[in-house]
């Protein structure tokens, strides 16, 4: 039934061969397509990392952790940018697995820090607007001004925020405080789009979690209801993407990819997509169908992507058996405790 729906929508195949080096060649083609046509390219010049821990708070969260206030500083031959971040590691856990969290507020993991620590994980928090503001500022501020731009395929804000997450990961890995084989990236909504893109581009993330990410995130764009490319191209969000994205307004069928190409780049690592049943703007059905379609990428590695019955999920259902995890929370657009508890359970189950 799900395959029929994908065919009805005209969803293209990812086309990942099962042998190297052809598979890696196709992966590179897909990265190029996604950057050129939708998200924009990050600059590729050499970077010098001058990041530092500015302050250490032992006994944060009532003694449950240690929090490091960090300043990420990146220099290139052409520019310089810096932004703050935090890393909190749980007390008494040797090399904890990490959640790198994109947040909407400067608070650690949007207030969820204690929950994360109690579950034995470390949290690196990145408040997205401290990297580059979420407004059409002509890319004049923060990392937006890090390099010259063109109106076609220069990075949009999602690619900038994603790049910043990778710079934070560079630093966290350098501290040696966390398990470098178990780093998850997580975000909600526009930050769910960002987490998905960050995890697709940076293979050091062993788990990619994208909550209610909708259009430009995990939702298939062909046949999508709610938000469409024409909405993304409007004033409040067009700068999240590169200029070429506008070519596809009302022309979804001409896209040389769909959301499962982005999701499929996570293969064979773990991917977790979550939706909310009343989040019509994001469109949970198209988010779920993306998981089904991305399975093709996992199969090329001989592993199972989504392990779920051949039907749409019911509110409250979770599918945790495959390398693509999914749940449909009952309710509206939000990332809350119920979602986090599913992420914790999925990580425990797969030891990732
Ligand atoms: C708007 C936007 C979405 C985005 C969401 C959010 O609804 O249209 O694309 O995901 O904001 O980030 O909260």
PDB file of C-alpha atoms in Angstrom, residues 54-298:
ATOM      1  CA  UNK A  54      35.069  30.101  28.688  1.00  0.00           C
ATOM      2  CA  UNK A  55      33.595  28.841  31.948  1.00  0.00           C
ATOM      3  CA  UNK A  56      33.039  25.532  33.696  1.00  0.00           C
ATOM      4  CA  UNK A  57      30.184  25.018  36.098  1.00  0.00           C
ATOM      5  CA  UNK A  58      30.697  21.949  38.224  1.00  0.00           C
ATOM      6  CA  UNK A  59      27.539  20.661  39.854  1.00  0.00           C
ATOM      7  CA  UNK A  60      25.136  22.138  37.342  1.00  0.00           C
ATOM      8  CA  UNK A  61      21.575  20.842  37.491  1.00  0.00           C
ATOM      9  CA  UNK A  62      21.797  20.350  41.253  1.00  0.00           C
ATOM     10  CA  UNK A  63      24.947  18.260  40.981  1.00  0.00           C
ATOM     11  CA  UNK A  64      23.733  16.058  38.155  1.00  0.00           C
ATOM     12  CA  UNK A  65      26.219  17.367  35.633  1.00  0.00           C
ATOM     13  CA  UNK A  66      29.062  19.631  34.626  1.00  0.00           C
ATOM     14  CA  UNK A  67      28.340  22.421  32.173  1.00  0.00           C
ATOM     15  CA  UNK A  68      30.937  23.996  29.938  1.00  0.00           C
ATOM     16  CA  UNK A  69      30.223  27.349  28.344  1.00  0.00           C
ATOM     17  CA  UNK A  70      31.976  27.331  25.031  1.00  0.00           C
ATOM     18  CA  UNK A  71      32.739  29.887  22.388  1.00  0.00           C
ATOM     19  CA  UNK A  72      33.096  28.383  18.944  1.00  0.00           C
ATOM     20  CA  UNK A  73      35.489  30.477  16.870  1.00  0.00           C
ATOM     21  CA  UNK A  74      36.188  29.655  13.263  1.00  0.00           C
ATOM     22  CA  UNK A  75      38.676  31.419  11.057  1.00  0.00           C
ATOM     23  CA  UNK A  76      39.227  30.998   7.341  1.00  0.00           C
ATOM     24  CA  UNK A  77      41.597  32.857   5.023  1.00  0.00           C
ATOM     25  CA  UNK A  78      38.561  34.990   4.091  1.00  0.00           C
ATOM     26  CA  UNK A  79      36.482  35.433   7.199  1.00  0.00           C
ATOM     27  CA  UNK A  80      35.901  34.888  10.899  1.00  0.00           C
ATOM     28  CA  UNK A  81      32.831  33.945  12.865  1.00  0.00           C
ATOM     29  CA  UNK A  82      32.036  32.975  16.441  1.00  0.00           C
ATOM     30  CA  UNK A  83      29.034  31.855  18.461  1.00  0.00           C
ATOM     31  CA  UNK A  84      28.341  30.535  21.970  1.00  0.00           C
ATOM     32  CA  UNK A  85      27.300  26.986  22.850  1.00  0.00           C
ATOM     33  CA  UNK A  86      27.168  24.765  25.916  1.00  0.00           C
ATOM     34  CA  UNK A  87      28.111  21.204  26.675  1.00  0.00           C
ATOM     35  CA  UNK A  88      26.709  19.453  29.732  1.00  0.00           C
ATOM     36  CA  UNK A  89      27.944  15.999  30.697  1.00  0.00           C
ATOM     37  CA  UNK A  90      26.186  13.822  33.271  1.00  0.00           C
ATOM     38  CA  UNK A  91      27.994  13.173  36.570  1.00  0.00           C
ATOM     39  CA  UNK A  92      29.483   9.703  36.953  1.00  0.00           C
ATOM     40  CA  UNK A  93      29.087   8.602  33.318  1.00  0.00           C
ATOM     41  CA  UNK A  94      32.306   7.797  31.501  1.00  0.00           C
ATOM     42  CA  UNK A  95      32.188   8.958  27.846  1.00  0.00           C
ATOM     43  CA  UNK A  96      28.423   9.484  27.599  1.00  0.00           C
ATOM     44  CA  UNK A  97      26.599   9.399  24.280  1.00  0.00           C
ATOM     45  CA  UNK A  98      25.714  12.880  23.064  1.00  0.00           C
ATOM     46  CA  UNK A  99      22.662  14.785  21.923  1.00  0.00           C
ATOM     47  CA  UNK A 100      23.672  17.815  19.899  1.00  0.00           C
ATOM     48  CA  UNK A 101      20.520  19.887  20.219  1.00  0.00           C
ATOM     49  CA  UNK A 102      19.490  22.798  18.052  1.00  0.00           C
ATOM     50  CA  UNK A 103      17.433  25.062  20.283  1.00  0.00           C
ATOM     51  CA  UNK A 104      14.974  27.933  19.895  1.00  0.00           C
ATOM     52  CA  UNK A 105      16.066  29.582  23.139  1.00  0.00           C
ATOM     53  CA  UNK A 106      19.461  30.041  24.772  1.00  0.00           C
ATOM     54  CA  UNK A 107      18.358  27.646  27.566  1.00  0.00           C
ATOM     55  CA  UNK A 108      20.159  24.291  27.517  1.00  0.00           C
ATOM     56  CA  UNK A 109      18.217  22.015  25.193  1.00  0.00           C
ATOM     57  CA  UNK A 110      15.222  24.341  25.586  1.00  0.00           C
ATOM     58  CA  UNK A 111      14.889  23.421  29.261  1.00  0.00           C
ATOM     59  CA  UNK A 112      15.181  19.676  28.785  1.00  0.00           C
ATOM     60  CA  UNK A 113      18.708  19.427  30.119  1.00  0.00           C
ATOM     61  CA  UNK A 114      17.850  17.595  33.324  1.00  0.00           C
ATOM     62  CA  UNK A 115      15.798  14.977  31.520  1.00  0.00           C
ATOM     63  CA  UNK A 116      18.699  14.296  29.149  1.00  0.00           C
ATOM     64  CA  UNK A 117      21.203  13.992  32.014  1.00  0.00           C
ATOM     65  CA  UNK A 118      18.922  11.715  34.017  1.00  0.00           C
ATOM     66  CA  UNK A 119      18.875   9.380  31.050  1.00  0.00           C
ATOM     67  CA  UNK A 120      22.663   9.230  30.992  1.00  0.00           C
ATOM     68  CA  UNK A 121      23.282  11.412  27.962  1.00  0.00           C
ATOM     69  CA  UNK A 122      25.352  14.538  27.417  1.00  0.00           C
ATOM     70  CA  UNK A 123      23.755  17.589  25.799  1.00  0.00           C
ATOM     71  CA  UNK A 124      25.487  20.067  23.542  1.00  0.00           C
ATOM     72  CA  UNK A 125      23.156  23.008  22.976  1.00  0.00           C
ATOM     73  CA  UNK A 126      23.255  25.382  20.093  1.00  0.00           C
ATOM     74  CA  UNK A 127      20.871  28.334  20.050  1.00  0.00           C
ATOM     75  CA  UNK A 128      20.386  28.760  16.320  1.00  0.00           C
ATOM     76  CA  UNK A 129      19.936  32.533  16.206  1.00  0.00           C
ATOM     77  CA  UNK A 130      23.296  33.060  17.865  1.00  0.00           C
ATOM     78  CA  UNK A 131      24.853  31.593  14.709  1.00  0.00           C
ATOM     79  CA  UNK A 132      22.868  33.624  12.179  1.00  0.00           C
ATOM     80  CA  UNK A 133      19.575  35.423  12.828  1.00  0.00           C
ATOM     81  CA  UNK A 134      16.371  33.872  11.571  1.00  0.00           C
ATOM     82  CA  UNK A 135      15.381  36.816   9.403  1.00  0.00           C
ATOM     83  CA  UNK A 136      16.071  38.215   5.995  1.00  0.00           C
ATOM     84  CA  UNK A 137      19.145  40.270   6.853  1.00  0.00           C
ATOM     85  CA  UNK A 138      20.763  39.715   3.451  1.00  0.00           C
ATOM     86  CA  UNK A 139      23.122  37.349   5.282  1.00  0.00           C
ATOM     87  CA  UNK A 140      24.857  40.354   6.815  1.00  0.00           C
ATOM     88  CA  UNK A 141      25.085  39.002  10.370  1.00  0.00           C
ATOM     89  CA  UNK A 142      26.836  36.185  12.181  1.00  0.00           C
ATOM     90  CA  UNK A 143      28.050  33.291  10.061  1.00  0.00           C
ATOM     91  CA  UNK A 144      25.981  34.747   7.195  1.00  0.00           C
ATOM     92  CA  UNK A 145      28.858  37.126   6.502  1.00  0.00           C
ATOM     93  CA  UNK A 146      31.514  34.413   6.611  1.00  0.00           C
ATOM     94  CA  UNK A 147      31.912  34.216   2.841  1.00  0.00           C
ATOM     95  CA  UNK A 148      30.843  35.863  -0.424  1.00  0.00           C
ATOM     96  CA  UNK A 149      27.504  34.863  -1.891  1.00  0.00           C
ATOM     97  CA  UNK A 150      25.808  34.283  -5.211  1.00  0.00           C
ATOM     98  CA  UNK A 151      22.015  34.336  -5.705  1.00  0.00           C
ATOM     99  CA  UNK A 152      21.857  30.700  -6.865  1.00  0.00           C
ATOM    100  CA  UNK A 153      23.588  28.118  -4.734  1.00  0.00           C
ATOM    101  CA  UNK A 154      25.219  29.878  -1.783  1.00  0.00           C
ATOM    102  CA  UNK A 155      24.205  28.444   1.556  1.00  0.00           C
ATOM    103  CA  UNK A 156      20.850  29.392   3.033  1.00  0.00           C
ATOM    104  CA  UNK A 157      20.313  29.650   6.771  1.00  0.00           C
ATOM    105  CA  UNK A 158      19.508  25.958   7.238  1.00  0.00           C
ATOM    106  CA  UNK A 159      22.883  25.050   5.735  1.00  0.00           C
ATOM    107  CA  UNK A 160      24.553  27.709   7.896  1.00  0.00           C
ATOM    108  CA  UNK A 161      22.950  26.410  11.101  1.00  0.00           C
ATOM    109  CA  UNK A 162      23.819  22.852  10.071  1.00  0.00           C
ATOM    110  CA  UNK A 163      27.451  23.829   9.446  1.00  0.00           C
ATOM    111  CA  UNK A 164      27.578  25.461  12.884  1.00  0.00           C
ATOM    112  CA  UNK A 165      26.395  22.181  14.424  1.00  0.00           C
ATOM    113  CA  UNK A 166      29.314  20.422  12.769  1.00  0.00           C
ATOM    114  CA  UNK A 167      31.728  23.022  14.155  1.00  0.00           C
ATOM    115  CA  UNK A 168      30.303  22.433  17.622  1.00  0.00           C
ATOM    116  CA  UNK A 169      30.716  18.692  17.096  1.00  0.00           C
ATOM    117  CA  UNK A 170      34.383  19.276  16.110  1.00  0.00           C
ATOM    118  CA  UNK A 171      34.914  20.908  19.460  1.00  0.00           C
ATOM    119  CA  UNK A 172      32.972  18.401  21.545  1.00  0.00           C
ATOM    120  CA  UNK A 173      34.898  15.526  19.982  1.00  0.00           C
ATOM    121  CA  UNK A 174      38.164  17.317  20.664  1.00  0.00           C
ATOM    122  CA  UNK A 175      37.393  17.538  24.385  1.00  0.00           C
ATOM    123  CA  UNK A 176      37.296  13.726  24.520  1.00  0.00           C
ATOM    124  CA  UNK A 177      34.446  13.972  27.040  1.00  0.00           C
ATOM    125  CA  UNK A 178      31.828  12.109  24.993  1.00  0.00           C
ATOM    126  CA  UNK A 179      31.600   8.818  23.123  1.00  0.00           C
ATOM    127  CA  UNK A 180      32.679   9.795  19.612  1.00  0.00           C
ATOM    128  CA  UNK A 181      30.820   6.836  18.082  1.00  0.00           C
ATOM    129  CA  UNK A 182      27.487   7.885  19.582  1.00  0.00           C
ATOM    130  CA  UNK A 183      26.641  11.452  18.648  1.00  0.00           C
ATOM    131  CA  UNK A 184      23.025  12.272  17.803  1.00  0.00           C
ATOM    132  CA  UNK A 185      21.828  15.524  16.264  1.00  0.00           C
ATOM    133  CA  UNK A 186      18.273  16.615  17.070  1.00  0.00           C
ATOM    134  CA  UNK A 187      15.937  19.459  16.222  1.00  0.00           C
ATOM    135  CA  UNK A 188      12.290  20.415  15.914  1.00  0.00           C
ATOM    136  CA  UNK A 189      10.460  22.073  13.034  1.00  0.00           C
ATOM    137  CA  UNK A 190      12.806  24.455  11.139  1.00  0.00           C
ATOM    138  CA  UNK A 191      15.491  23.027  13.404  1.00  0.00           C
ATOM    139  CA  UNK A 192      14.284  19.548  12.460  1.00  0.00           C
ATOM    140  CA  UNK A 193      15.021  20.496   8.851  1.00  0.00           C
ATOM    141  CA  UNK A 194      18.413  21.725  10.064  1.00  0.00           C
ATOM    142  CA  UNK A 195      19.176  18.529  12.019  1.00  0.00           C
ATOM    143  CA  UNK A 196      18.244  16.396   9.011  1.00  0.00           C
ATOM    144  CA  UNK A 197      20.510  18.389   6.720  1.00  0.00           C
ATOM    145  CA  UNK A 198      23.349  18.441   9.275  1.00  0.00           C
ATOM    146  CA  UNK A 199      23.155  14.686   9.762  1.00  0.00           C
ATOM    147  CA  UNK A 200      22.972  14.040   6.028  1.00  0.00           C
ATOM    148  CA  UNK A 201      26.118  16.061   5.392  1.00  0.00           C
ATOM    149  CA  UNK A 202      28.171  15.082   8.430  1.00  0.00           C
ATOM    150  CA  UNK A 203      28.669  11.353   8.802  1.00  0.00           C
ATOM    151  CA  UNK A 204      30.100  11.660  12.307  1.00  0.00           C
ATOM    152  CA  UNK A 205      26.495  11.862  13.548  1.00  0.00           C
ATOM    153  CA  UNK A 206      25.549   8.266  14.264  1.00  0.00           C
ATOM    154  CA  UNK A 207      21.886   9.187  14.769  1.00  0.00           C
ATOM    155  CA  UNK A 208      19.838  11.941  13.141  1.00  0.00           C
ATOM    156  CA  UNK A 209      16.556  12.984  14.783  1.00  0.00           C
ATOM    157  CA  UNK A 210      14.129  15.243  12.988  1.00  0.00           C
ATOM    158  CA  UNK A 211      10.874  16.173  14.716  1.00  0.00           C
ATOM    159  CA  UNK A 212       7.863  17.701  12.902  1.00  0.00           C
ATOM    160  CA  UNK A 213      10.186  19.013  10.208  1.00  0.00           C
ATOM    161  CA  UNK A 214       7.651  19.164   7.361  1.00  0.00           C
ATOM    162  CA  UNK A 215       8.425  20.872   4.037  1.00  0.00           C
ATOM    163  CA  UNK A 216      12.142  21.253   3.399  1.00  0.00           C
ATOM    164  CA  UNK A 217      12.652  18.602   6.078  1.00  0.00           C
ATOM    165  CA  UNK A 218      11.433  15.029   6.200  1.00  0.00           C
ATOM    166  CA  UNK A 219       8.103  15.452   4.377  1.00  0.00           C
ATOM    167  CA  UNK A 220       7.998  14.345   0.753  1.00  0.00           C
ATOM    168  CA  UNK A 221       7.288  17.421  -1.353  1.00  0.00           C
ATOM    169  CA  UNK A 222       5.471  15.633  -4.158  1.00  0.00           C
ATOM    170  CA  UNK A 223       1.820  15.223  -3.166  1.00  0.00           C
ATOM    171  CA  UNK A 224       2.363  17.048   0.124  1.00  0.00           C
ATOM    172  CA  UNK A 225      -0.499  18.828   1.838  1.00  0.00           C
ATOM    173  CA  UNK A 226      -0.143  21.823   4.188  1.00  0.00           C
ATOM    174  CA  UNK A 227       3.056  23.751   3.583  1.00  0.00           C
ATOM    175  CA  UNK A 228       4.460  23.610   0.054  1.00  0.00           C
ATOM    176  CA  UNK A 229       7.497  25.062  -1.718  1.00  0.00           C
ATOM    177  CA  UNK A 230       5.464  28.153  -2.625  1.00  0.00           C
ATOM    178  CA  UNK A 231       5.063  28.808   1.133  1.00  0.00           C
ATOM    179  CA  UNK A 232       8.741  28.151   1.874  1.00  0.00           C
ATOM    180  CA  UNK A 233       9.584  30.676  -0.841  1.00  0.00           C
ATOM    181  CA  UNK A 234       7.747  33.465   1.002  1.00  0.00           C
ATOM    182  CA  UNK A 235       9.333  36.286   2.966  1.00  0.00           C
ATOM    183  CA  UNK A 236       9.602  34.579   6.348  1.00  0.00           C
ATOM    184  CA  UNK A 237      11.475  31.494   5.162  1.00  0.00           C
ATOM    185  CA  UNK A 238      12.940  31.898   1.642  1.00  0.00           C
ATOM    186  CA  UNK A 239      16.354  32.723   3.151  1.00  0.00           C
ATOM    187  CA  UNK A 240      16.456  29.288   4.826  1.00  0.00           C
ATOM    188  CA  UNK A 241      17.303  27.922   1.380  1.00  0.00           C
ATOM    189  CA  UNK A 242      19.453  28.890  -1.590  1.00  0.00           C
ATOM    190  CA  UNK A 243      18.136  31.005  -4.467  1.00  0.00           C
ATOM    191  CA  UNK A 244      17.670  28.020  -6.799  1.00  0.00           C
ATOM    192  CA  UNK A 245      14.914  26.683  -4.536  1.00  0.00           C
ATOM    193  CA  UNK A 246      12.521  29.214  -6.054  1.00  0.00           C
ATOM    194  CA  UNK A 247      12.712  27.435  -9.424  1.00  0.00           C
ATOM    195  CA  UNK A 248      10.507  24.737  -7.951  1.00  0.00           C
ATOM    196  CA  UNK A 249       7.593  26.857  -6.743  1.00  0.00           C
ATOM    197  CA  UNK A 250       4.477  24.995  -7.956  1.00  0.00           C
ATOM    198  CA  UNK A 251       6.845  22.658  -9.817  1.00  0.00           C
ATOM    199  CA  UNK A 252       7.454  19.937  -7.271  1.00  0.00           C
ATOM    200  CA  UNK A 253       7.402  17.349 -10.039  1.00  0.00           C
ATOM    201  CA  UNK A 254      10.498  18.918 -11.586  1.00  0.00           C
ATOM    202  CA  UNK A 255      12.629  18.483  -8.471  1.00  0.00           C
ATOM    203  CA  UNK A 256      15.619  16.218  -9.206  1.00  0.00           C
ATOM    204  CA  UNK A 257      15.135  14.734  -5.707  1.00  0.00           C
ATOM    205  CA  UNK A 258      12.596  14.503  -2.921  1.00  0.00           C
ATOM    206  CA  UNK A 259      12.910  14.508   0.865  1.00  0.00           C
ATOM    207  CA  UNK A 260      13.891  10.814   0.995  1.00  0.00           C
ATOM    208  CA  UNK A 261      17.152  11.651  -0.835  1.00  0.00           C
ATOM    209  CA  UNK A 262      18.110  13.826   2.117  1.00  0.00           C
ATOM    210  CA  UNK A 263      16.862  11.266   4.647  1.00  0.00           C
ATOM    211  CA  UNK A 264      18.554   8.450   2.709  1.00  0.00           C
ATOM    212  CA  UNK A 265      21.979  10.074   3.041  1.00  0.00           C
ATOM    213  CA  UNK A 266      21.840   9.084   6.710  1.00  0.00           C
ATOM    214  CA  UNK A 267      22.063   5.407   5.645  1.00  0.00           C
ATOM    215  CA  UNK A 268      23.405   3.117   6.917  1.00  0.00           C
ATOM    216  CA  UNK A 269      23.485   5.153  10.155  1.00  0.00           C
ATOM    217  CA  UNK A 270      20.353   5.549  12.286  1.00  0.00           C
ATOM    218  CA  UNK A 271      17.619   8.024  11.451  1.00  0.00           C
ATOM    219  CA  UNK A 272      14.608   8.952  13.565  1.00  0.00           C
ATOM    220  CA  UNK A 273      11.650  10.871  12.193  1.00  0.00           C
ATOM    221  CA  UNK A 274       8.786  11.912  14.424  1.00  0.00           C
ATOM    222  CA  UNK A 275       5.481  13.523  13.592  1.00  0.00           C
ATOM    223  CA  UNK A 276       2.465  14.868  15.438  1.00  0.00           C
ATOM    224  CA  UNK A 277      -0.963  13.670  14.363  1.00  0.00           C
ATOM    225  CA  UNK A 278      -2.552  17.148  14.248  1.00  0.00           C
ATOM    226  CA  UNK A 279       0.391  18.878  12.583  1.00  0.00           C
ATOM    227  CA  UNK A 280      -1.347  19.364   9.227  1.00  0.00           C
ATOM    228  CA  UNK A 281       1.052  22.112   8.085  1.00  0.00           C
ATOM    229  CA  UNK A 282       4.032  19.712   8.358  1.00  0.00           C
ATOM    230  CA  UNK A 283       1.933  16.782   7.046  1.00  0.00           C
ATOM    231  CA  UNK A 284       2.649  13.611   9.054  1.00  0.00           C
ATOM    232  CA  UNK A 285       1.572  11.339   6.196  1.00  0.00           C
ATOM    233  CA  UNK A 286       4.261  12.772   3.908  1.00  0.00           C
ATOM    234  CA  UNK A 287       6.826  12.530   6.711  1.00  0.00           C
ATOM    235  CA  UNK A 288       5.989   8.858   7.212  1.00  0.00           C
ATOM    236  CA  UNK A 289       6.033   8.131   3.482  1.00  0.00           C
ATOM    237  CA  UNK A 290       9.507   9.651   3.346  1.00  0.00           C
ATOM    238  CA  UNK A 291      10.671   7.029   5.856  1.00  0.00           C
ATOM    239  CA  UNK A 292       9.184   4.294   3.678  1.00  0.00           C
ATOM    240  CA  UNK A 293      10.871   5.711   0.558  1.00  0.00           C
ATOM    241  CA  UNK A 294      14.251   6.212   2.281  1.00  0.00           C
ATOM    242  CA  UNK A 295      14.289   2.469   3.024  1.00  0.00           C
ATOM    243  CA  UNK A 296      15.727   1.993  -0.470  1.00  0.00           C
ATOM    244  CA  UNK A 297      18.995   3.617   0.666  1.00  0.00           C
ATOM    245  CA  UNK A 298      19.258   1.273   3.649  1.00  0.00           C
TER     246      UNK A 298
END
